[in-house]
């Protein structure tokens, strides 16, 4: 790795770190801005002020915000994310397994969207301006326009009521991931298909395609050996970003399909005013997204030789 | 009887757009003899590139060759199947394009791009193919071939990129090499080197069809020159004959413009007017609006190519009239 | 394609350029025009909701609950006996407002920031873009939820959240356009002649950015509508008894098997409006600004 590249990488990592800490701080601050003492809310109206104060101080809620934040971040570095108000367990214990579930879901949905998206995009691009093109693009647009909860509920409805082939809630085994993956992946596939189509069409207009044909390549060969490697560049970035966005929580899908993932956990944390849990999930999600963007950037540099040598 | 590498007869190519049919090539006939260098000149928009692309079969929708014949070493190209055409392209006829930066795949190393031509047509092993590619790259004048072999196009200069293009076109020793404005995108100093390189191709038995709007460049290498205007051949001749005795007003205008650059005269000679819009059909000679020597009937009837002397044909009513007198 | 080919096809289609936007749109993108009509219909329905239905959107009538579609209630009634069609019409107000207003605000803020940052460059530019990067790396839905939690539910807060998260993407795109336009020689010429920088920005750069901004706007609206419905679906957006399509879907979910129309009618409504904006945006983009192709 040349010096410039290494420096660029370091710079990006630094910014990533700043982003993560920044968001964590923001969330931290926001949560403490809420009027009313969360402990009081939790304990209900019966609790007297003394008890509330006692518990508050034991949780460190009476200290200045900056100190709290510093303590929190230090704790994080040690792996201690605090304890959940609602469930009494260490947050780390809760978000761990939840993240794993979300990871499987993200992988399944991504795979589905990549395969379907790329296939549709390629077919549309190679049959440009024909009925097939319009059909596939119409489908893609539909995919992008349908709200996730609609697809999810439709699938649930159909499979619960009529076709009893797949489980509609929970993930007791791998089949439980299928419907949620489709619900999630459907919209993503639409985006990918559109981008693949426009990218391939644009690449096919380039001069080096003519050169390839002049060398004696057939149309299929041109597509595979020349067009795709150039067309895929922006798509890879999109795919990486979509994946990291999936990892940071498919709130709706997880809620509808009752999957115990990060998204659902976050929603529950908000509903239950569970600050430590919420902080934990937010921190994790931000980390994932920032890292995901970083990886997407890096991937692009790796794949496009023009970008590789500069920062 | 000289064997002809390329014989184009009455080629017509049109584009079918929303405004109707745009005829970009009208009854164009060209001959490239074995081992010859033939030049095609004309302003931008006269159809020169279209001619090259028609021969290679690179005309894309909504364009199409509507009629005519293209014979490469006696083989008719217009009726070939796609597969057969692919077998010929790169091997028996090849093309060098105008913009070397955009004509090379930016994500593929140049050595590999040259090797690819071999891989498509020959069954050579990888090692052998690589050696051949190195050899041809060195022949075209790429210094430090071993080091440069794995470079990407954007790491090379314009002149080097064009050399790579020429290497790709030459590696399988084609019968015909078409060079479409090969030096237009290059500096003047590099230009001469590339032109020299092209000229040397005939030493290995390749015939060259070189297209340019730059008369000076072409004159240095070509044996014969065809002058194209608005999709038609208006004059063609042996290069010396053309420079000594240009007969078509357009050719005269072109030559005047070039020589006025060199002379001491204070003003540059130009040909007034602009290239016609090919979408509008025109009954008479297309050059009429810009011609100083035309007569009334030039606007009503298009002239035919007529032999003026051996290796010299012109398509102009006024020239014919002179002959008649 | 060779330069010649491109020029040829372009010049023979060049006559088109002089016609008005609408005519150009309607020529090749009939679907976009149809979408525009659909959007206008929805807008009209939203504005004239009280006139169009005899019912109140929050008129509870327990005796009529969960009635299937009939003559009296064209789309049935919900769990409180409220007419679904009425709630749908009132809900369209929310969805359209939330779709359009915050997006417009994001556009304004984003354009201001992006254009200024791109035009002046330097340290300010770097800092602003870093901030934008950070904002863009927020898990936006999550942050929206956190903000909603902090501020409480309600329409105004949804607006605020969406603007806070949305401006960054716009700023990036506008900045890129500004940088591209800045390279044009006429800008430099204007500077040399002494035209004030503010004037250059307003007179030269902004008008040329407009097509991009308009297309971006049309394409961001469906995203905003979806975000709002998702938030309302999760209970963090518009609160009952207000009607919002997302909320209707969420409450209707309980009765998915007995009264599926409760859930699917608002879903379909969302789908139609989002589709309409997407088609419109696509058409506008094709006609106005090929640079955004692929978004």
PDB file of N, CA and C in Angstrom, chain C residues 143-199:
ATOM      1  N   UNK C 143     -32.499   7.485  14.418  1.00  0.00           N
ATOM      2  CA  UNK C 143     -32.375   8.817  14.977  1.00  0.00           C
ATOM      3  C   UNK C 143     -33.726   9.506  15.013  1.00  0.00           C
ATOM      4  N   UNK C 144     -34.494   9.287  13.942  1.00  0.00           N
ATOM      5  CA  UNK C 144     -35.827   9.881  13.916  1.00  0.00           C
ATOM      6  C   UNK C 144     -36.615   9.397  15.122  1.00  0.00           C
ATOM      7  N   UNK C 145     -36.483   8.099  15.400  1.00  0.00           N
ATOM      8  CA  UNK C 145     -37.226   7.548  16.522  1.00  0.00           C
ATOM      9  C   UNK C 145     -36.754   8.155  17.835  1.00  0.00           C
ATOM     10  N   UNK C 146     -35.439   8.315  17.953  1.00  0.00           N
ATOM     11  CA  UNK C 146     -34.919   8.876  19.196  1.00  0.00           C
ATOM     12  C   UNK C 146     -35.422  10.304  19.387  1.00  0.00           C
ATOM     13  N   UNK C 147     -35.387  11.067  18.289  1.00  0.00           N
ATOM     14  CA  UNK C 147     -35.865  12.436  18.378  1.00  0.00           C
ATOM     15  C   UNK C 147     -37.341  12.461  18.733  1.00  0.00           C
ATOM     16  N   UNK C 148     -38.086  11.571  18.127  1.00  0.00           N
ATOM     17  CA  UNK C 148     -39.515  11.503  18.420  1.00  0.00           C
ATOM     18  C   UNK C 148     -39.743  11.157  19.882  1.00  0.00           C
ATOM     19  N   UNK C 149     -38.917  10.274  20.366  1.00  0.00           N
ATOM     20  CA  UNK C 149     -39.022   9.887  21.771  1.00  0.00           C
ATOM     21  C   UNK C 149     -38.779  11.094  22.652  1.00  0.00           C
ATOM     22  N   UNK C 150     -37.764  11.858  22.285  1.00  0.00           N
ATOM     23  CA  UNK C 150     -37.414  13.000  23.098  1.00  0.00           C
ATOM     24  C   UNK C 150     -38.478  14.081  23.058  1.00  0.00           C
ATOM     25  N   UNK C 151     -38.910  14.385  21.865  1.00  0.00           N
ATOM     26  CA  UNK C 151     -39.833  15.500  21.715  1.00  0.00           C
ATOM     27  C   UNK C 151     -41.288  15.097  21.841  1.00  0.00           C
ATOM     28  N   UNK C 152     -41.531  13.818  21.850  1.00  0.00           N
ATOM     29  CA  UNK C 152     -42.916  13.362  21.859  1.00  0.00           C
ATOM     30  C   UNK C 152     -43.395  13.204  20.438  1.00  0.00           C
ATOM     31  N   UNK C 153     -44.535  12.609  20.282  1.00  0.00           N
ATOM     32  CA  UNK C 153     -45.048  12.362  18.937  1.00  0.00           C
ATOM     33  C   UNK C 153     -45.633  13.619  18.331  1.00  0.00           C
ATOM     34  N   UNK C 154     -46.336  13.470  17.245  1.00  0.00           N
ATOM     35  CA  UNK C 154     -46.974  14.652  16.695  1.00  0.00           C
ATOM     36  C   UNK C 154     -46.366  15.060  15.369  1.00  0.00           C
ATOM     37  N   UNK C 155     -47.185  15.687  14.575  1.00  0.00           N
ATOM     38  CA  UNK C 155     -46.807  16.015  13.212  1.00  0.00           C
ATOM     39  C   UNK C 155     -45.629  16.960  13.140  1.00  0.00           C
ATOM     40  N   UNK C 156     -45.668  18.031  13.935  1.00  0.00           N
ATOM     41  CA  UNK C 156     -44.598  19.032  13.842  1.00  0.00           C
ATOM     42  C   UNK C 156     -43.235  18.416  14.107  1.00  0.00           C
ATOM     43  N   UNK C 157     -43.191  17.537  15.099  1.00  0.00           N
ATOM     44  CA  UNK C 157     -41.917  16.915  15.428  1.00  0.00           C
ATOM     45  C   UNK C 157     -41.417  16.006  14.332  1.00  0.00           C
ATOM     46  N   UNK C 158     -42.376  15.349  13.668  1.00  0.00           N
ATOM     47  CA  UNK C 158     -41.984  14.501  12.538  1.00  0.00           C
ATOM     48  C   UNK C 158     -41.323  15.370  11.469  1.00  0.00           C
ATOM     49  N   UNK C 159     -41.943  16.525  11.210  1.00  0.00           N
ATOM     50  CA  UNK C 159     -41.381  17.454  10.238  1.00  0.00           C
ATOM     51  C   UNK C 159     -39.949  17.785  10.590  1.00  0.00           C
ATOM     52  N   UNK C 160     -39.763  18.229  11.836  1.00  0.00           N
ATOM     53  CA  UNK C 160     -38.456  18.670  12.267  1.00  0.00           C
ATOM     54  C   UNK C 160     -37.410  17.586  12.081  1.00  0.00           C
ATOM     55  N   UNK C 161     -37.758  16.388  12.543  1.00  0.00           N
ATOM     56  CA  UNK C 161     -36.817  15.283  12.426  1.00  0.00           C
ATOM     57  C   UNK C 161     -36.414  15.055  10.982  1.00  0.00           C
ATOM     58  N   UNK C 162     -37.384  15.027  10.112  1.00  0.00           N
ATOM     59  CA  UNK C 162     -37.083  14.701   8.743  1.00  0.00           C
ATOM     60  C   UNK C 162     -36.210  15.755   8.093  1.00  0.00           C
ATOM     61  N   UNK C 163     -36.440  17.016   8.454  1.00  0.00           N
ATOM     62  CA  UNK C 163     -35.579  18.052   7.884  1.00  0.00           C
ATOM     63  C   UNK C 163     -34.157  17.892   8.401  1.00  0.00           C
ATOM     64  N   UNK C 164     -34.048  17.642   9.723  1.00  0.00           N
ATOM     65  CA  UNK C 164     -32.720  17.507  10.311  1.00  0.00           C
ATOM     66  C   UNK C 164     -31.913  16.412   9.650  1.00  0.00           C
ATOM     67  N   UNK C 165     -32.578  15.345   9.262  1.00  0.00           N
ATOM     68  CA  UNK C 165     -31.840  14.238   8.688  1.00  0.00           C
ATOM     69  C   UNK C 165     -31.696  14.392   7.177  1.00  0.00           C
ATOM     70  N   UNK C 166     -32.665  15.063   6.560  1.00  0.00           N
ATOM     71  CA  UNK C 166     -32.693  15.087   5.101  1.00  0.00           C
ATOM     72  C   UNK C 166     -31.801  16.100   4.395  1.00  0.00           C
ATOM     73  N   UNK C 167     -31.413  17.159   5.081  1.00  0.00           N
ATOM     74  CA  UNK C 167     -30.705  18.223   4.368  1.00  0.00           C
ATOM     75  C   UNK C 167     -29.354  17.781   3.828  1.00  0.00           C
ATOM     76  N   UNK C 168     -28.715  16.844   4.514  1.00  0.00           N
ATOM     77  CA  UNK C 168     -27.342  16.473   4.169  1.00  0.00           C
ATOM     78  C   UNK C 168     -27.216  15.901   2.758  1.00  0.00           C
ATOM     79  N   UNK C 169     -28.141  15.001   2.405  1.00  0.00           N
ATOM     80  CA  UNK C 169     -28.054  14.401   1.077  1.00  0.00           C
ATOM     81  C   UNK C 169     -28.191  15.442  -0.015  1.00  0.00           C
ATOM     82  N   UNK C 170     -29.138  16.374   0.208  1.00  0.00           N
ATOM     83  CA  UNK C 170     -29.353  17.450  -0.767  1.00  0.00           C
ATOM     84  C   UNK C 170     -28.102  18.310  -0.886  1.00  0.00           C
ATOM     85  N   UNK C 171     -27.527  18.649   0.284  1.00  0.00           N
ATOM     86  CA  UNK C 171     -26.342  19.508   0.288  1.00  0.00           C
ATOM     87  C   UNK C 171     -25.234  18.885  -0.549  1.00  0.00           C
ATOM     88  N   UNK C 172     -25.049  17.595  -0.414  1.00  0.00           N
ATOM     89  CA  UNK C 172     -24.008  16.910  -1.172  1.00  0.00           C
ATOM     90  C   UNK C 172     -24.208  17.053  -2.659  1.00  0.00           C
ATOM     91  N   UNK C 173     -25.420  16.759  -3.102  1.00  0.00           N
ATOM     92  CA  UNK C 173     -25.706  16.804  -4.538  1.00  0.00           C
ATOM     93  C   UNK C 173     -25.566  18.215  -5.082  1.00  0.00           C
ATOM     94  N   UNK C 174     -26.124  19.193  -4.344  1.00  0.00           N
ATOM     95  CA  UNK C 174     -26.057  20.578  -4.819  1.00  0.00           C
ATOM     96  C   UNK C 174     -24.613  21.050  -4.853  1.00  0.00           C
ATOM     97  N   UNK C 175     -23.850  20.661  -3.855  1.00  0.00           N
ATOM     98  CA  UNK C 175     -22.439  21.042  -3.831  1.00  0.00           C
ATOM     99  C   UNK C 175     -21.712  20.485  -5.048  1.00  0.00           C
ATOM    100  N   UNK C 176     -21.982  19.224  -5.371  1.00  0.00           N
ATOM    101  CA  UNK C 176     -21.342  18.615  -6.542  1.00  0.00           C
ATOM    102  C   UNK C 176     -21.702  19.381  -7.807  1.00  0.00           C
ATOM    103  N   UNK C 177     -22.973  19.737  -7.950  1.00  0.00           N
ATOM    104  CA  UNK C 177     -23.413  20.512  -9.106  1.00  0.00           C
ATOM    105  C   UNK C 177     -22.725  21.863  -9.143  1.00  0.00           C
ATOM    106  N   UNK C 178     -22.645  22.510  -7.968  1.00  0.00           N
ATOM    107  CA  UNK C 178     -22.015  23.824  -7.901  1.00  0.00           C
ATOM    108  C   UNK C 178     -20.566  23.739  -8.345  1.00  0.00           C
ATOM    109  N   UNK C 179     -19.870  22.741  -7.850  1.00  0.00           N
ATOM    110  CA  UNK C 179     -18.473  22.571  -8.223  1.00  0.00           C
ATOM    111  C   UNK C 179     -18.334  22.404  -9.720  1.00  0.00           C
ATOM    112  N   UNK C 180     -19.237  21.620 -10.282  1.00  0.00           N
ATOM    113  CA  UNK C 180     -19.190  21.364 -11.710  1.00  0.00           C
ATOM    114  C   UNK C 180     -19.438  22.646 -12.492  1.00  0.00           C
ATOM    115  N   UNK C 181     -20.448  23.417 -12.051  1.00  0.00           N
ATOM    116  CA  UNK C 181     -20.789  24.643 -12.763  1.00  0.00           C
ATOM    117  C   UNK C 181     -19.714  25.702 -12.592  1.00  0.00           C
ATOM    118  N   UNK C 182     -19.095  25.676 -11.417  1.00  0.00           N
ATOM    119  CA  UNK C 182     -18.098  26.699 -11.124  1.00  0.00           C
ATOM    120  C   UNK C 182     -16.968  26.661 -12.135  1.00  0.00           C
ATOM    121  N   UNK C 183     -16.731  25.490 -12.701  1.00  0.00           N
ATOM    122  CA  UNK C 183     -15.619  25.354 -13.631  1.00  0.00           C
ATOM    123  C   UNK C 183     -15.896  26.025 -14.952  1.00  0.00           C
ATOM    124  N   UNK C 184     -17.153  26.329 -15.195  1.00  0.00           N
ATOM    125  CA  UNK C 184     -17.481  26.958 -16.470  1.00  0.00           C
ATOM    126  C   UNK C 184     -16.818  28.298 -16.617  1.00  0.00           C
ATOM    127  N   UNK C 185     -16.433  28.583 -17.819  1.00  0.00           N
ATOM    128  CA  UNK C 185     -15.673  29.806 -18.037  1.00  0.00           C
ATOM    129  C   UNK C 185     -16.480  31.056 -17.811  1.00  0.00           C
ATOM    130  N   UNK C 186     -17.781  30.964 -18.022  1.00  0.00           N
ATOM    131  CA  UNK C 186     -18.528  32.209 -17.872  1.00  0.00           C
ATOM    132  C   UNK C 186     -18.599  32.662 -16.419  1.00  0.00           C
ATOM    133  N   UNK C 187     -18.407  31.714 -15.519  1.00  0.00           N
ATOM    134  CA  UNK C 187     -18.374  32.096 -14.108  1.00  0.00           C
ATOM    135  C   UNK C 187     -17.099  32.884 -13.845  1.00  0.00           C
ATOM    136  N   UNK C 188     -16.014  32.348 -14.369  1.00  0.00           N
ATOM    137  CA  UNK C 188     -14.754  33.044 -14.169  1.00  0.00           C
ATOM    138  C   UNK C 188     -14.812  34.417 -14.809  1.00  0.00           C
ATOM    139  N   UNK C 189     -15.415  34.465 -15.994  1.00  0.00           N
ATOM    140  CA  UNK C 189     -15.535  35.744 -16.681  1.00  0.00           C
ATOM    141  C   UNK C 189     -16.297  36.728 -15.811  1.00  0.00           C
ATOM    142  N   UNK C 190     -17.370  36.241 -15.217  1.00  0.00           N
ATOM    143  CA  UNK C 190     -18.178  37.127 -14.376  1.00  0.00           C
ATOM    144  C   UNK C 190     -17.357  37.635 -13.199  1.00  0.00           C
ATOM    145  N   UNK C 191     -16.586  36.768 -12.591  1.00  0.00           N
ATOM    146  CA  UNK C 191     -15.758  37.164 -11.446  1.00  0.00           C
ATOM    147  C   UNK C 191     -14.782  38.255 -11.864  1.00  0.00           C
ATOM    148  N   UNK C 192     -14.132  38.009 -13.015  1.00  0.00           N
ATOM    149  CA  UNK C 192     -13.122  38.959 -13.476  1.00  0.00           C
ATOM    150  C   UNK C 192     -13.739  40.324 -13.721  1.00  0.00           C
ATOM    151  N   UNK C 193     -14.920  40.312 -14.319  1.00  0.00           N
ATOM    152  CA  UNK C 193     -15.576  41.579 -14.617  1.00  0.00           C
ATOM    153  C   UNK C 193     -15.963  42.299 -13.332  1.00  0.00           C
ATOM    154  N   UNK C 194     -16.081  41.529 -12.262  1.00  0.00           N
ATOM    155  CA  UNK C 194     -16.342  42.210 -11.001  1.00  0.00           C
ATOM    156  C   UNK C 194     -17.734  41.984 -10.443  1.00  0.00           C
ATOM    157  N   UNK C 195     -18.429  41.034 -11.030  1.00  0.00           N
ATOM    158  CA  UNK C 195     -19.768  40.751 -10.507  1.00  0.00           C
ATOM    159  C   UNK C 195     -19.640  40.209  -9.088  1.00  0.00           C
ATOM    160  N   UNK C 196     -20.511  40.701  -8.195  1.00  0.00           N
ATOM    161  CA  UNK C 196     -20.420  40.249  -6.812  1.00  0.00           C
ATOM    162  C   UNK C 196     -20.764  38.781  -6.707  1.00  0.00           C
ATOM    163  N   UNK C 197     -20.090  38.125  -5.761  1.00  0.00           N
ATOM    164  CA  UNK C 197     -20.230  36.688  -5.680  1.00  0.00           C
ATOM    165  C   UNK C 197     -21.658  36.239  -5.401  1.00  0.00           C
ATOM    166  N   UNK C 198     -22.347  36.990  -4.569  1.00  0.00           N
ATOM    167  CA  UNK C 198     -23.727  36.615  -4.265  1.00  0.00           C
ATOM    168  C   UNK C 198     -24.557  36.607  -5.539  1.00  0.00           C
ATOM    169  N   UNK C 199     -24.299  37.635  -6.347  1.00  0.00           N
ATOM    170  CA  UNK C 199     -25.052  37.733  -7.587  1.00  0.00           C
ATOM    171  C   UNK C 199     -24.744  36.570  -8.526  1.00  0.00           C
TER     172      UNK C 199
END
